[in-house]
PDB file of C-alpha atoms in Angstrom:
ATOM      1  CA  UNK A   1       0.000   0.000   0.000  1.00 55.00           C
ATOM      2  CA  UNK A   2       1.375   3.177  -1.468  1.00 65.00           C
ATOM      3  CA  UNK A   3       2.228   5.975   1.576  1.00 67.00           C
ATOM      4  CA  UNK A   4      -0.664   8.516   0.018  1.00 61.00           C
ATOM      5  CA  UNK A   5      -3.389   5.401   0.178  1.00 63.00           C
ATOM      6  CA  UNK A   6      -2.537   5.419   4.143  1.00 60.00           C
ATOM      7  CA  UNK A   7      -2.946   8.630   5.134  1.00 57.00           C
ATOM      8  CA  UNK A   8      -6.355   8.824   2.464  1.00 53.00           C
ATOM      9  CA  UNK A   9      -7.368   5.772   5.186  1.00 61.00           C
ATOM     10  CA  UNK A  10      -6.366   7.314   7.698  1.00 59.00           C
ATOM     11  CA  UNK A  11      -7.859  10.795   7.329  1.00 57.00           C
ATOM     12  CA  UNK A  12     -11.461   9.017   6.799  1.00 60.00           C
ATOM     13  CA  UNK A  13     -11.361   7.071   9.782  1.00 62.00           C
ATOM     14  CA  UNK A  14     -10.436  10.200  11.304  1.00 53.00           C
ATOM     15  CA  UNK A  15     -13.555  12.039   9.986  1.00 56.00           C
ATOM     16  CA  UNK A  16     -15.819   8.866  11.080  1.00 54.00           C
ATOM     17  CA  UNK A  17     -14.598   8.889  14.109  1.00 54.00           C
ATOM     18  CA  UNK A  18     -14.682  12.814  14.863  1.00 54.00           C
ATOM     19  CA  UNK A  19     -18.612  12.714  13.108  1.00 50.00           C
ATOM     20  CA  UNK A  20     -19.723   9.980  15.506  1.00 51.00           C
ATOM     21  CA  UNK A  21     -18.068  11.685  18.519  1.00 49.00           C
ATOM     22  CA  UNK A  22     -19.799  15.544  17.529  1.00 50.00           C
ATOM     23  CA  UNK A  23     -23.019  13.202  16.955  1.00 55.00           C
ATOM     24  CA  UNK A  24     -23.433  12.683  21.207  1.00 71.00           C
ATOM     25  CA  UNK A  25     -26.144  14.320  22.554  1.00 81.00           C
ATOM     26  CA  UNK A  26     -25.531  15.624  26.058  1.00 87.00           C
ATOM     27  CA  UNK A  27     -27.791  14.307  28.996  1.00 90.00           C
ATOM     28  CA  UNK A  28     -30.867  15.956  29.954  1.00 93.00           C
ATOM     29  CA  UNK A  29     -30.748  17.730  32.879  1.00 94.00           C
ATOM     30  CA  UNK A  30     -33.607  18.059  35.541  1.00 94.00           C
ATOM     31  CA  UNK A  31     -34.685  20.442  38.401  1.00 93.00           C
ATOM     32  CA  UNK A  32     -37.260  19.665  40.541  1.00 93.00           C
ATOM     33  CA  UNK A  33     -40.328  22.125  40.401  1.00 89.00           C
ATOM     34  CA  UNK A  34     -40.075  25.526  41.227  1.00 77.00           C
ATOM     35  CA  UNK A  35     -40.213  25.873  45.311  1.00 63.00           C
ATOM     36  CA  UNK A  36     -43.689  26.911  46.297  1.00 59.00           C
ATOM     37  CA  UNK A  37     -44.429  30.383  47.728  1.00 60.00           C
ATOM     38  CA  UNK A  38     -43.483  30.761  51.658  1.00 53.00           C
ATOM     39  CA  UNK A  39     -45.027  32.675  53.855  1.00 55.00           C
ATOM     40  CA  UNK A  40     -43.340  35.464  56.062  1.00 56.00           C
ATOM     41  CA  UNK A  41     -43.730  36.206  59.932  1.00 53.00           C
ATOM     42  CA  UNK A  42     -42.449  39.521  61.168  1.00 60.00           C
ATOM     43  CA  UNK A  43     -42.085  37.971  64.790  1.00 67.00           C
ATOM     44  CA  UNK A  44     -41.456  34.035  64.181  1.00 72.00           C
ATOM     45  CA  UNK A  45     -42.527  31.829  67.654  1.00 82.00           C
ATOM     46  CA  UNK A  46     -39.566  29.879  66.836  1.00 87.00           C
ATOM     47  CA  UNK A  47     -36.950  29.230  64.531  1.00 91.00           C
ATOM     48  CA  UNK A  48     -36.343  25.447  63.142  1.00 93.00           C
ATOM     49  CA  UNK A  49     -33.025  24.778  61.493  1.00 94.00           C
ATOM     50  CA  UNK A  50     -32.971  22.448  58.494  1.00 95.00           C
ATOM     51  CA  UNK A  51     -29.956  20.080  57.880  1.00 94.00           C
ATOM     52  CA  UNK A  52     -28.776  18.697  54.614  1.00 94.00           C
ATOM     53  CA  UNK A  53     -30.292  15.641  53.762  1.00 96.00           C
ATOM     54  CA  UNK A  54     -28.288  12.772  53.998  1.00 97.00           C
ATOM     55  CA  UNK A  55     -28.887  10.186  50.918  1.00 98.00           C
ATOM     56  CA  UNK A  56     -28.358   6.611  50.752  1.00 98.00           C
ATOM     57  CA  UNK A  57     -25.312   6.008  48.800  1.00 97.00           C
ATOM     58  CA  UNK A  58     -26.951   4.882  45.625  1.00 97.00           C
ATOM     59  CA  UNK A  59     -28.896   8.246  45.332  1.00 97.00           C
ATOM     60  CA  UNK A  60     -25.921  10.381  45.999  1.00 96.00           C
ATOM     61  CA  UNK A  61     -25.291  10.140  41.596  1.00 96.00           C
ATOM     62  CA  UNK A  62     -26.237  12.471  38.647  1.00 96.00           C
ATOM     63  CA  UNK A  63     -28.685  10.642  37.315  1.00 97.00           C
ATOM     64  CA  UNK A  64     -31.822   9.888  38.047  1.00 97.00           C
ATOM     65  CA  UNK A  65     -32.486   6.387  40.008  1.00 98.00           C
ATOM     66  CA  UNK A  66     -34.922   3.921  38.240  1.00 97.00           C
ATOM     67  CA  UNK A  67     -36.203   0.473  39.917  1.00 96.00           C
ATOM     68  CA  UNK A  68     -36.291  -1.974  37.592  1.00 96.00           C
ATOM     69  CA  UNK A  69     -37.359  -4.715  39.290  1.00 94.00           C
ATOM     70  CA  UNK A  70     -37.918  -5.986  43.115  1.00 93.00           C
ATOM     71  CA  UNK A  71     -33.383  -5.736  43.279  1.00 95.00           C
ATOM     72  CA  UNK A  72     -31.940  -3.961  40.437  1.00 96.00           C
ATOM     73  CA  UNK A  73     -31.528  -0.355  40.299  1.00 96.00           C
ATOM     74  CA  UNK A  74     -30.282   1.822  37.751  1.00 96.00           C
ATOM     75  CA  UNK A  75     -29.047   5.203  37.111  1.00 96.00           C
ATOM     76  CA  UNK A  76     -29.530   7.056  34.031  1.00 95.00           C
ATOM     77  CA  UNK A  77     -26.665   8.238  31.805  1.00 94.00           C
ATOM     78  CA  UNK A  78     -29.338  10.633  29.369  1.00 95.00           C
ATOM     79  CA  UNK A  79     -31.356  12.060  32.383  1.00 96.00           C
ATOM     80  CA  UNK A  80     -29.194  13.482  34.984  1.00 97.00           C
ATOM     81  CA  UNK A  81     -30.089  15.892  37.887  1.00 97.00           C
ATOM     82  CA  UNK A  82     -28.854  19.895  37.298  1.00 95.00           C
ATOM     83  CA  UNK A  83     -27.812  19.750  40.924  1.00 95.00           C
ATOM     84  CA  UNK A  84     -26.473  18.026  43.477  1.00 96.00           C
ATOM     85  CA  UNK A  85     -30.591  15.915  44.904  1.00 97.00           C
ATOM     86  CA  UNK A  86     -29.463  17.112  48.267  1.00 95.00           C
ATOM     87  CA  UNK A  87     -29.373  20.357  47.906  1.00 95.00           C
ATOM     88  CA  UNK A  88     -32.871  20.575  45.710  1.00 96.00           C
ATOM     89  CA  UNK A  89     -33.947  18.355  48.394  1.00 97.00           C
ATOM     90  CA  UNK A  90     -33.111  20.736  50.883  1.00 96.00           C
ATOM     91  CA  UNK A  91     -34.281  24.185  49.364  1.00 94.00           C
ATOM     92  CA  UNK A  92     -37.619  22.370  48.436  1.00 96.00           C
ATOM     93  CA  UNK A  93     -38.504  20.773  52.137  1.00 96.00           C
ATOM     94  CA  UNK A  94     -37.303  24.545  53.121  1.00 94.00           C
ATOM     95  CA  UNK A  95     -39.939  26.237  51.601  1.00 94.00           C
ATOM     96  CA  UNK A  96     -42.458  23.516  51.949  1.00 95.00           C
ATOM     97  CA  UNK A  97     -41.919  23.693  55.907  1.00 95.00           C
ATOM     98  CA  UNK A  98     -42.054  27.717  55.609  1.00 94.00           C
ATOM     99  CA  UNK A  99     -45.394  27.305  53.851  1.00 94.00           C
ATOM    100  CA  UNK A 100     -46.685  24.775  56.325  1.00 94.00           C
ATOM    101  CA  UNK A 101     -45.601  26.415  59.187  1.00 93.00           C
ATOM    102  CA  UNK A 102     -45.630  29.876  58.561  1.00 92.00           C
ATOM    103  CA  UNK A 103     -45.230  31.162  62.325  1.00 90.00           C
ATOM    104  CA  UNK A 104     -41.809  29.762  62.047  1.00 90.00           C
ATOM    105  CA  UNK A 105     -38.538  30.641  60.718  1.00 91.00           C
ATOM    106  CA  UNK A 106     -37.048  27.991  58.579  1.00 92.00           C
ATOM    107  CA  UNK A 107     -33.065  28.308  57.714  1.00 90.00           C
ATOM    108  CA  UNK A 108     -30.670  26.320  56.407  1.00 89.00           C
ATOM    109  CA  UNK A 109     -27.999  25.427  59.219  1.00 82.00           C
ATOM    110  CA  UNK A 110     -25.598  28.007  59.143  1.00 77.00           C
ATOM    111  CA  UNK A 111     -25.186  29.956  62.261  1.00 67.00           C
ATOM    112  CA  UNK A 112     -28.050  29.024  63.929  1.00 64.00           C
ATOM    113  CA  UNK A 113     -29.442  30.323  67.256  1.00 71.00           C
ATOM    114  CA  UNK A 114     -28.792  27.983  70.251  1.00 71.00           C
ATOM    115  CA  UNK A 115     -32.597  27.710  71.089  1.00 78.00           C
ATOM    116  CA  UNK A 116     -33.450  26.340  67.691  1.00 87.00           C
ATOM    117  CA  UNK A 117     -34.625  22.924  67.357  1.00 93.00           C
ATOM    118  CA  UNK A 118     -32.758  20.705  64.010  1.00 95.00           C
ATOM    119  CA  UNK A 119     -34.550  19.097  61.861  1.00 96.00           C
ATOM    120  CA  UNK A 120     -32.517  16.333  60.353  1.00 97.00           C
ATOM    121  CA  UNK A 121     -33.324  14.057  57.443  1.00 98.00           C
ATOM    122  CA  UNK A 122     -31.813  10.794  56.229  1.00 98.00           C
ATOM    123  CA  UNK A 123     -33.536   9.456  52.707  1.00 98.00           C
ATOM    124  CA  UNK A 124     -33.512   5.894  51.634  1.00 98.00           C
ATOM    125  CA  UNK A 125     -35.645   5.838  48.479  1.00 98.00           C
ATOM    126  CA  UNK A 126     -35.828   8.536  45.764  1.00 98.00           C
ATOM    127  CA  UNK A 127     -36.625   7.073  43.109  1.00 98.00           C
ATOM    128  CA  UNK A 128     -38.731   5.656  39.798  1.00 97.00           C
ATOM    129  CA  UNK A 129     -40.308   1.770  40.189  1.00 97.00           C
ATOM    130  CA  UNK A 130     -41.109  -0.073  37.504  1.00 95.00           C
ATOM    131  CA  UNK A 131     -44.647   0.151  38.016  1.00 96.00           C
ATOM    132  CA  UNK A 132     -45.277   3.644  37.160  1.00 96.00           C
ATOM    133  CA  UNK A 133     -44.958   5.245  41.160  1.00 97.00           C
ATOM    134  CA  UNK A 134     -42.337   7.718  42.252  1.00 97.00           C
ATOM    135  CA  UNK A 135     -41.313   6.465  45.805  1.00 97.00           C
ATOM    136  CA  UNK A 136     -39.859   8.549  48.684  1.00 98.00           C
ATOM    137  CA  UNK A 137     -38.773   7.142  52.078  1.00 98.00           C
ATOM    138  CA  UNK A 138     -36.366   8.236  54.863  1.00 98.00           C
ATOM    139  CA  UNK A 139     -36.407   9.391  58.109  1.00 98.00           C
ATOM    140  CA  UNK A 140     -36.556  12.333  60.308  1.00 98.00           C
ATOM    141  CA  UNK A 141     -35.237  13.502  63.453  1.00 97.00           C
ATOM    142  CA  UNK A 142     -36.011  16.467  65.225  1.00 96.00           C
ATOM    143  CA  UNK A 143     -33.276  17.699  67.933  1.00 95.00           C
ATOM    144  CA  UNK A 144     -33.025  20.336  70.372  1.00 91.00           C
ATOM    145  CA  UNK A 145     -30.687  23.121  71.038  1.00 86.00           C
ATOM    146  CA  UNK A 146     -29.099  21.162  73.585  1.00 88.00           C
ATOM    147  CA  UNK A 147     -28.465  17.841  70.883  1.00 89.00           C
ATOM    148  CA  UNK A 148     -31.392  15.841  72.683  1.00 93.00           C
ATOM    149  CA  UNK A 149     -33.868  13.688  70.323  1.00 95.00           C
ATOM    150  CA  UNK A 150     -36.946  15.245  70.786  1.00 95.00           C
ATOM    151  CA  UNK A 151     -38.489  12.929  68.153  1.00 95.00           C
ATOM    152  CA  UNK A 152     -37.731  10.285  65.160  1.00 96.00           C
ATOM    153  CA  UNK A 153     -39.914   9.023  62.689  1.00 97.00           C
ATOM    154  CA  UNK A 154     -39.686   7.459  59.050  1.00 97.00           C
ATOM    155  CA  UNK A 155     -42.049   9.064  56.369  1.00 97.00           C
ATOM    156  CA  UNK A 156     -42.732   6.931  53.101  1.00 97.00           C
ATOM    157  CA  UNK A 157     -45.176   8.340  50.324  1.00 96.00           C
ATOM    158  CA  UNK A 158     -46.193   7.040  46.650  1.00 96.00           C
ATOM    159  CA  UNK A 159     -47.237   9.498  43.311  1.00 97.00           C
ATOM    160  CA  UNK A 160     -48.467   7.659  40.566  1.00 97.00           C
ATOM    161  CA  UNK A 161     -46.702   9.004  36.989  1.00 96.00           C
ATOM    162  CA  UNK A 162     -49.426  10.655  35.049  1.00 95.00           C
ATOM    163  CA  UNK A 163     -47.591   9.444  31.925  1.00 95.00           C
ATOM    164  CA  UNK A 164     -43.931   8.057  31.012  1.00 94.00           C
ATOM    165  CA  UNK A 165     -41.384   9.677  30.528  1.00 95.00           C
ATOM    166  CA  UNK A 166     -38.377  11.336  32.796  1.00 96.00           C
ATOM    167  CA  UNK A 167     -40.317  14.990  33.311  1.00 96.00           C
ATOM    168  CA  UNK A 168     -43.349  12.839  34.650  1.00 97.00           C
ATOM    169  CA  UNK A 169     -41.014  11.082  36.847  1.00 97.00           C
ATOM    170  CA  UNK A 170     -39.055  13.828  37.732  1.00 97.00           C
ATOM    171  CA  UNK A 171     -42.780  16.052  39.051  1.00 97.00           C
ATOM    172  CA  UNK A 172     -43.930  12.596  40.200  1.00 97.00           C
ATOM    173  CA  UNK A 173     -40.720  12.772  42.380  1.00 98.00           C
ATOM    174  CA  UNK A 174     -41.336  16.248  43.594  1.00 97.00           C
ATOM    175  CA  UNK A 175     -44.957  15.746  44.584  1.00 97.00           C
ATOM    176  CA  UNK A 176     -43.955  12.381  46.794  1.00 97.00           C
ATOM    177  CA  UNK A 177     -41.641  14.739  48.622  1.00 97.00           C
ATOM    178  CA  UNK A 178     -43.931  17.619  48.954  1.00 97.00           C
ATOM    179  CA  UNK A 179     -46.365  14.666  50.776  1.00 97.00           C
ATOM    180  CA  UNK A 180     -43.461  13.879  53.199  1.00 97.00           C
ATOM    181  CA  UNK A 181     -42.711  17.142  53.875  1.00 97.00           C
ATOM    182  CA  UNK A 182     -46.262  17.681  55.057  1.00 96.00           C
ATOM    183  CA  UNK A 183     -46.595  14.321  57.086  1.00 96.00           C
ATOM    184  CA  UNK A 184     -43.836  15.987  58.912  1.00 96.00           C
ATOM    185  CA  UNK A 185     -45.195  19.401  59.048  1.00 95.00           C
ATOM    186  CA  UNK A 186     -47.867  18.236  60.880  1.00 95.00           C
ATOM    187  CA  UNK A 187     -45.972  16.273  63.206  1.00 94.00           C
ATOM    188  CA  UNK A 188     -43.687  19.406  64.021  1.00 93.00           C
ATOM    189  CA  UNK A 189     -47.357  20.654  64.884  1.00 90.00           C
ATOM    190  CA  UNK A 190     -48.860  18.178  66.399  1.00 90.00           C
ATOM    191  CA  UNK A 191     -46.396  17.895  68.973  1.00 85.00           C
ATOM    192  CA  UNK A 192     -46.210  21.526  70.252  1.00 80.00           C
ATOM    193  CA  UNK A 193     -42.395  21.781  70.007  1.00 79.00           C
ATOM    194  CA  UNK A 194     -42.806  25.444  69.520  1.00 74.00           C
ATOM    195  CA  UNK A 195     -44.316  27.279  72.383  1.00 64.00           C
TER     196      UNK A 195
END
């Protein structure tokens, strides 16, 4: 084979290989929905500091978990979170508890008073199941200013998908943890905590 034959070869497979590489599509990226509105208090009765969730291992990835049967999970490569889950986690249990609870001040825990109670929240299940249900499950601890347990309790809530598809799974998602931020809402409530 003459020299020029070669590099002809060689350029081509070169411009099959560069076409197939510019032909990737990038992953779709996902945000949960937008927070809903909180409610402000000039004069809170008491001010309940939110932790960082802490994920199981298998949800602490960019994409987006799927069950695919009773044992096998499965991250997606095309359909990725935008952000870090924990943090959309925590800015959307924020604002749900603000809206809940709207006679007290709900912050992130950074400098927090000493007389504020912690909320703290470990979650086991985030995810898709082959069956067409978003499932969220964890649990919740509530802790004093002192580092007493107050309270601990799991939460666990279903949303059907209203059709297939990652957006439907990703709202789906969303509305499961809008339900467990309410079970514990009125937990928080129930138990006078606040006085």
């Amino acid at each position: 084979m003459t020299n020029w034959i070669k590099c002809l070869l060689l350029l081509t497979i070169c411009a099959l290989l560069t076409a197939c590489a510019s032909s990737v599509t990038p992953p779709a990226r996902y945000m949960l929905p937008s927070d809903p509105v909180s409610n402000t208090t000039n004069q809170p009765e008491g001010t309940l500091v939110l932790s960082s969730p802490r994920l199981a291992h298998y949800l602490d990835v960019d994409g987006i978990v799927m069950q695919l049967d009773d044992i096998t999970l499965n991250a997606a490569r095309e359909h990725q979170w935008a952000e870090g889950l924990n943090r959309q986690l925590e800015r959307r249990m924020r604002a749900n508890l603000s809206q809940a609870m709207p006679t007290l001040r709900v912050m992130r825990a950074e400098g927090e008073p000493a007389d504020a109670l912690t909320l703290r929240l470990t979650v086991d299940q985030f995810q898709g199941r082959f069956d067409g249900v978003a499932v969220t499950s964890g649990q919740w601890q509530l802790v004093n200013g002192a580092g007493e347990l107050l309270v601990m309790e799991n939460f666990y809530s279903e949303t059907p998908l209203e059709t297939d598809g990652y957006p439907a799974l990703v709202r789906a998602l969303s509305e499961s943890w809008d339900q467990a931020a309410e079970l514990i809402a009125n937990e928080i409530r129930q138990g006078h905590y606040f006085n």
